[in-house]
């Protein structure tokens, strides 16, 4: 058996509230092998994004372990975390709000390269240009600012910026939910191609069962901070065992709940979730 690249063990995250604490994540455990994709799915407020922020240590867990390549980073100090910052990167939900509006694309992608020690601006620009090309944007994009791009193009810049650090793990927190259906498919295809070329490991956070089915080999389903079901993605989505998972799947297959595709376009495909069928 191989050792997982990422292992989350009994993760607990609590937030202070007026009358005590709110447990947003309750004893969550999962593992992801190198080069594979695990999806975390559930409705809004179930704890998905809290898990994402914990993995990249944008917040400190209350308890539990987050083991990356044998090292538990859950309780590391900021100084001890620095070597891991480049190994674990995040693609955020909002492809505009996550980019500095005052910088050009080449400078946005070049900033992580500067932090990695590439001091010459010309060297950073050359490497950033290669990354921008890798995510399918033309050379004319280099000196444009975020406001000049479409949502899908901005998300590609966000992906290029994440790749600039040379990560081993990419956490995608609802990375396609703000995009139109056709653009979602393009970004998913891009992420698959990058994974095939680089061997990246993905943790893909989503509420959209169609997206989850397209991108992941394994899935965990969350409700109220806990995992209620998990396993092979095709198996879980085709034959869900838990009532909550069955309800998510039923909602995904209901044309009345779909956004971005007219119901008549998917009537013939109601037996399987569609990429354009957010829950």
Coordinates of N, CA and C in Angstrom, one line a residue, residues 75-194:
X75 N -0.5 22.1 13.6 CA -0.2 23.0 14.7 C 1.1 23.7 14.5
X76 N 1.7 23.7 13.3 CA 3.0 24.3 13.1 C 2.9 25.8 13.2
X77 N 4.0 26.4 13.7 CA 4.1 27.9 13.8 C 4.2 28.4 12.3
X78 N 4.0 29.7 12.2 CA 4.1 30.4 10.9 C 5.5 30.2 10.3
X79 N 6.5 30.3 11.1 CA 7.9 30.1 10.6 C 8.1 28.6 10.1
X80 N 7.6 27.7 10.9 CA 7.8 26.3 10.5 C 6.9 25.9 9.3
X81 N 5.8 26.7 9.1 CA 4.9 26.4 7.9 C 5.5 26.9 6.6
X82 N 6.5 27.8 6.6 CA 6.9 28.4 5.4 C 7.4 27.4 4.3
X83 N 8.1 26.4 4.6 CA 8.4 25.4 3.6 C 7.2 24.7 2.9
X84 N 6.1 24.7 3.7 CA 4.9 24.0 3.1 C 4.0 24.9 2.3
X85 N 4.2 26.2 2.5 CA 3.3 27.2 1.8 C 3.4 27.0 0.3
X86 N 4.5 26.7 -0.2 CA 4.7 26.6 -1.7 C 4.2 25.2 -2.1
X87 N 4.1 24.2 -1.2 CA 3.7 22.9 -1.6 C 2.2 22.7 -1.6
X88 N 1.5 23.6 -0.9 CA 0.1 23.5 -0.9 C -0.5 24.8 -1.3
X89 N -1.2 24.9 -2.4 CA -1.7 26.2 -2.9 C -3.2 26.1 -3.1
X90 N -3.9 27.2 -3.2 CA -5.3 27.3 -3.3 C -5.8 28.1 -4.5
X91 N -6.9 27.6 -5.1 CA -7.6 28.3 -6.1 C -8.9 28.7 -5.5
X92 N -9.2 30.0 -5.5 CA -10.4 30.5 -4.8 C -11.6 30.6 -5.6
X93 N -12.8 30.7 -5.0 CA -14.0 30.7 -5.6 C -14.2 31.9 -6.5
X94 N -13.9 33.1 -6.0 CA -14.1 34.3 -6.8 C -12.9 34.7 -7.6
X95 N -13.0 34.5 -8.9 CA -11.9 34.7 -9.8 C -11.5 36.2 -10.0
X96 N -12.3 37.1 -9.5 CA -11.9 38.5 -9.5 C -11.4 39.0 -8.2
X97 N -12.2 38.7 -7.1 CA -11.8 39.2 -5.8 C -10.5 38.6 -5.3
X98 N -10.0 37.5 -5.8 CA -8.8 36.9 -5.4 C -7.6 37.4 -6.1
X99 N -7.8 38.3 -7.1 CA -6.7 38.9 -7.8 C -6.5 40.4 -7.5
X100 N -5.3 40.8 -7.4 CA -5.0 42.3 -7.2 C -5.4 43.0 -8.4
X101 N -6.4 43.9 -8.3 CA -6.9 44.6 -9.5 C -5.9 45.6 -10.1
X102 N -4.9 46.0 -9.3 CA -3.9 47.0 -9.8 C -2.7 46.4 -10.5
X103 N -2.6 45.0 -10.5 CA -1.5 44.4 -11.1 C -1.9 43.8 -12.5
X104 N -0.9 43.7 -13.4 CA -1.1 43.0 -14.6 C -1.0 41.5 -14.4
X105 N -1.5 40.7 -15.4 CA -1.4 39.3 -15.2 C 0.0 38.7 -15.0
X106 N 0.9 39.3 -15.7 CA 2.3 38.8 -15.6 C 2.8 39.1 -14.2
X107 N 2.4 40.2 -13.6 CA 2.9 40.6 -12.2 C 2.2 39.7 -11.2
X108 N 0.9 39.4 -11.4 CA 0.1 38.6 -10.5 C 0.8 37.2 -10.4
X109 N 1.1 36.6 -11.6 CA 1.7 35.3 -11.6 C 3.1 35.3 -11.2
X110 N 3.8 36.5 -11.4 CA 5.2 36.6 -11.0 C 5.4 36.8 -9.5
X111 N 4.4 37.2 -8.8 CA 4.6 37.5 -7.3 C 5.1 36.3 -6.6
X112 N 4.4 35.1 -6.7 CA 5.0 33.9 -6.0 C 6.4 33.5 -6.4
X113 N 6.7 33.8 -7.7 CA 8.1 33.6 -8.1 C 9.1 34.4 -7.4
X114 N 8.7 35.7 -7.1 CA 9.6 36.6 -6.3 C 9.8 36.0 -4.9
X115 N 8.7 35.5 -4.3 CA 8.8 35.0 -3.0 C 9.6 33.7 -3.0
X116 N 9.7 33.0 -4.1 CA 10.6 31.8 -4.2 C 12.0 32.2 -4.4
X117 N 12.3 33.5 -4.6 CA 13.7 33.9 -4.7 C 14.2 34.3 -6.0
X118 N 13.3 34.4 -7.0 CA 13.6 34.8 -8.3 C 13.6 36.4 -8.3
X119 N 14.7 37.0 -8.2 CA 14.8 38.4 -8.0 C 14.7 39.3 -9.2
X120 N 15.3 38.8 -10.3 CA 15.3 39.6 -11.5 C 13.9 39.6 -12.2
X121 N 13.4 40.8 -12.4 CA 12.0 40.9 -12.9 C 11.9 40.3 -14.3
X122 N 12.9 40.3 -15.1 CA 12.9 39.7 -16.4 C 12.8 38.2 -16.4
X123 N 13.4 37.6 -15.4 CA 13.3 36.2 -15.2 C 11.9 35.8 -14.7
X124 N 11.4 36.6 -13.8 CA 10.0 36.3 -13.3 C 9.0 36.4 -14.5
X125 N 9.2 37.5 -15.3 CA 8.3 37.7 -16.4 C 8.3 36.6 -17.4
X126 N 9.5 36.0 -17.6 CA 9.7 34.9 -18.6 C 9.0 33.7 -18.1
X127 N 9.2 33.4 -16.8 CA 8.5 32.2 -16.2 C 7.0 32.4 -16.1
X128 N 6.6 33.6 -15.7 CA 5.2 33.9 -15.6 C 4.5 33.7 -17.0
X129 N 5.2 34.2 -18.0 CA 4.6 34.0 -19.4 C 4.4 32.6 -19.8
X130 N 5.4 31.7 -19.4 CA 5.2 30.3 -19.7 C 4.0 29.7 -18.9
X131 N 3.8 30.1 -17.7 CA 2.7 29.6 -16.9 C 1.3 30.1 -17.5
X132 N 1.3 31.4 -17.9 CA 0.1 31.9 -18.5 C -0.2 31.2 -19.8
X133 N 0.8 30.9 -20.6 CA 0.6 30.1 -21.8 C 0.1 28.7 -21.4
X134 N 0.6 28.1 -20.3 CA 0.2 26.7 -19.9 C -1.3 26.7 -19.6
X135 N -1.8 27.7 -19.1 CA -3.3 27.7 -18.7 C -4.1 28.2 -19.9
X136 N -3.5 28.4 -21.1 CA -4.3 28.6 -22.3 C -4.7 30.0 -22.6
X137 N -3.9 31.0 -22.0 CA -4.1 32.4 -22.3 C -3.1 32.9 -23.3
X138 N -3.5 33.8 -24.2 CA -2.5 34.3 -25.2 C -1.5 35.2 -24.6
X139 N -0.4 35.5 -25.4 CA 0.6 36.4 -24.9 C 0.1 37.8 -24.7
X140 N -1.0 38.1 -25.4 CA -1.6 39.5 -25.3 C -2.1 39.7 -23.9
X141 N -2.3 38.6 -23.1 CA -2.9 38.7 -21.8 C -1.9 39.2 -20.8
X142 N -0.6 39.2 -21.1 CA 0.4 39.4 -20.1 C 0.3 40.8 -19.4
X143 N 0.0 41.8 -20.1 CA 0.0 43.2 -19.6 C -1.4 43.7 -19.4
X144 N -2.4 42.9 -19.3 CA -3.7 43.3 -19.0 C -4.0 43.1 -17.5
X145 N -4.9 43.9 -17.0 CA -5.4 43.8 -15.6 C -6.6 42.9 -15.5
X146 N -6.9 42.4 -14.3 CA -8.1 41.5 -14.1 C -9.4 42.0 -14.7
X147 N -9.7 43.3 -14.6 CA -10.9 43.8 -15.1 C -11.1 43.6 -16.6
X148 N -10.0 43.4 -17.3 CA -10.0 43.3 -18.7 C -10.3 41.8 -19.2
X149 N -10.4 40.9 -18.2 CA -10.6 39.5 -18.5 C -12.0 39.0 -18.2
X150 N -12.5 38.0 -18.8 CA -13.7 37.3 -18.5 C -13.5 36.5 -17.2
X151 N -14.6 36.0 -16.6 CA -14.5 35.2 -15.4 C -13.6 34.0 -15.6
X152 N -13.8 33.3 -16.7 CA -13.0 32.1 -16.9 C -11.6 32.4 -17.1
X153 N -11.3 33.5 -17.8 CA -9.9 33.9 -18.0 C -9.2 34.3 -16.6
X154 N -10.0 35.0 -15.8 CA -9.4 35.4 -14.5 C -9.1 34.1 -13.7
X155 N -10.0 33.1 -13.8 CA -9.8 31.9 -13.0 C -8.5 31.2 -13.5
X156 N -8.3 31.3 -14.8 CA -7.0 30.7 -15.4 C -5.8 31.4 -14.8
X157 N -5.9 32.7 -14.7 CA -4.8 33.5 -14.1 C -4.6 33.0 -12.6
X158 N -5.7 32.8 -11.9 CA -5.6 32.3 -10.5 C -4.9 30.9 -10.5
X159 N -5.2 30.1 -11.4 CA -4.6 28.8 -11.5 C -3.1 28.9 -11.8
X160 N -2.8 29.8 -12.8 CA -1.4 30.0 -13.1 C -0.6 30.5 -11.9
X161 N -1.2 31.4 -11.1 CA -0.5 32.0 -9.9 C -0.3 30.9 -8.9
X162 N -1.3 30.0 -8.7 CA -1.1 28.8 -7.8 C 0.0 27.9 -8.3
X163 N 0.1 27.7 -9.6 CA 1.1 26.8 -10.1 C 2.5 27.4 -10.0
X164 N 2.6 28.7 -9.9 CA 3.9 29.4 -9.9 C 4.7 29.0 -8.7
X165 N 4.1 28.6 -7.6 CA 4.8 28.1 -6.4 C 5.4 26.7 -6.6
X166 N 5.0 26.0 -7.6 CA 5.4 24.6 -7.8 C 4.8 23.7 -6.8
X167 N 3.5 23.8 -6.6 CA 2.8 23.0 -5.5 C 2.7 21.5 -5.9
X168 N 2.6 20.7 -4.8 CA 2.3 19.3 -5.0 C 0.8 19.0 -4.8
X169 N 0.1 19.9 -4.0 CA -1.3 19.8 -3.7 C -2.0 21.1 -4.1
X170 N -3.1 21.0 -4.8 CA -3.9 22.2 -5.1 C -5.3 22.0 -4.5
X171 N -5.7 22.9 -3.7 CA -7.0 22.9 -3.1 C -7.9 23.9 -3.9
X172 N -8.9 23.4 -4.5 CA -9.8 24.2 -5.3 C -11.1 24.4 -4.5
X173 N -11.3 25.6 -4.0 CA -12.5 25.9 -3.2 C -13.6 26.5 -4.1
X174 N -14.5 25.7 -4.5 CA -15.6 26.1 -5.4 C -15.0 26.9 -6.6
X175 N -14.0 26.3 -7.2 CA -13.2 27.1 -8.2 C -14.0 27.3 -9.5
X176 N -15.1 26.6 -9.7 CA -15.9 26.7 -11.0 C -17.3 27.3 -10.7
X177 N -17.7 27.5 -9.4 CA -19.1 27.8 -9.1 C -19.5 29.1 -9.6
X178 N -18.5 30.1 -9.8 CA -18.9 31.4 -10.2 C -18.9 31.5 -11.7
X179 N -18.6 30.4 -12.4 CA -18.5 30.5 -13.9 C -19.7 29.9 -14.6
X180 N -19.9 30.4 -15.8 CA -21.0 29.8 -16.7 C -20.7 28.4 -17.0
X181 N -21.7 27.7 -17.3 CA -21.6 26.2 -17.5 C -20.5 25.8 -18.6
X182 N -20.5 26.5 -19.7 CA -19.5 26.2 -20.7 C -18.1 26.5 -20.3
X183 N -18.0 27.5 -19.5 CA -16.6 27.9 -19.0 C -16.2 26.9 -17.9
X184 N -17.2 26.5 -17.1 CA -16.9 25.4 -16.1 C -16.2 24.2 -16.7
X185 N -16.8 23.8 -17.8 CA -16.2 22.6 -18.5 C -14.8 22.9 -19.0
X186 N -14.5 24.1 -19.5 CA -13.2 24.4 -20.0 C -12.2 24.4 -18.9
X187 N -12.6 25.0 -17.7 CA -11.6 25.0 -16.6 C -11.4 23.6 -16.0
X188 N -12.4 22.8 -16.0 CA -12.3 21.4 -15.5 C -11.3 20.6 -16.5
X189 N -11.5 20.9 -17.8 CA -10.6 20.2 -18.7 C -9.1 20.7 -18.5
X190 N -9.0 22.0 -18.2 CA -7.6 22.5 -18.0 C -7.0 21.9 -16.7
X191 N -7.8 21.7 -15.7 CA -7.3 21.1 -14.4 C -6.9 19.7 -14.7
X192 N -7.7 19.0 -15.5 CA -7.3 17.6 -15.8 C -6.0 17.5 -16.6
X193 N -5.9 18.4 -17.5 CA -4.6 18.4 -18.3 C -3.4 18.7 -17.5
X194 N -3.6 19.7 -16.6 CA -2.5 20.0 -15.7 C -2.1 18.8 -14.8

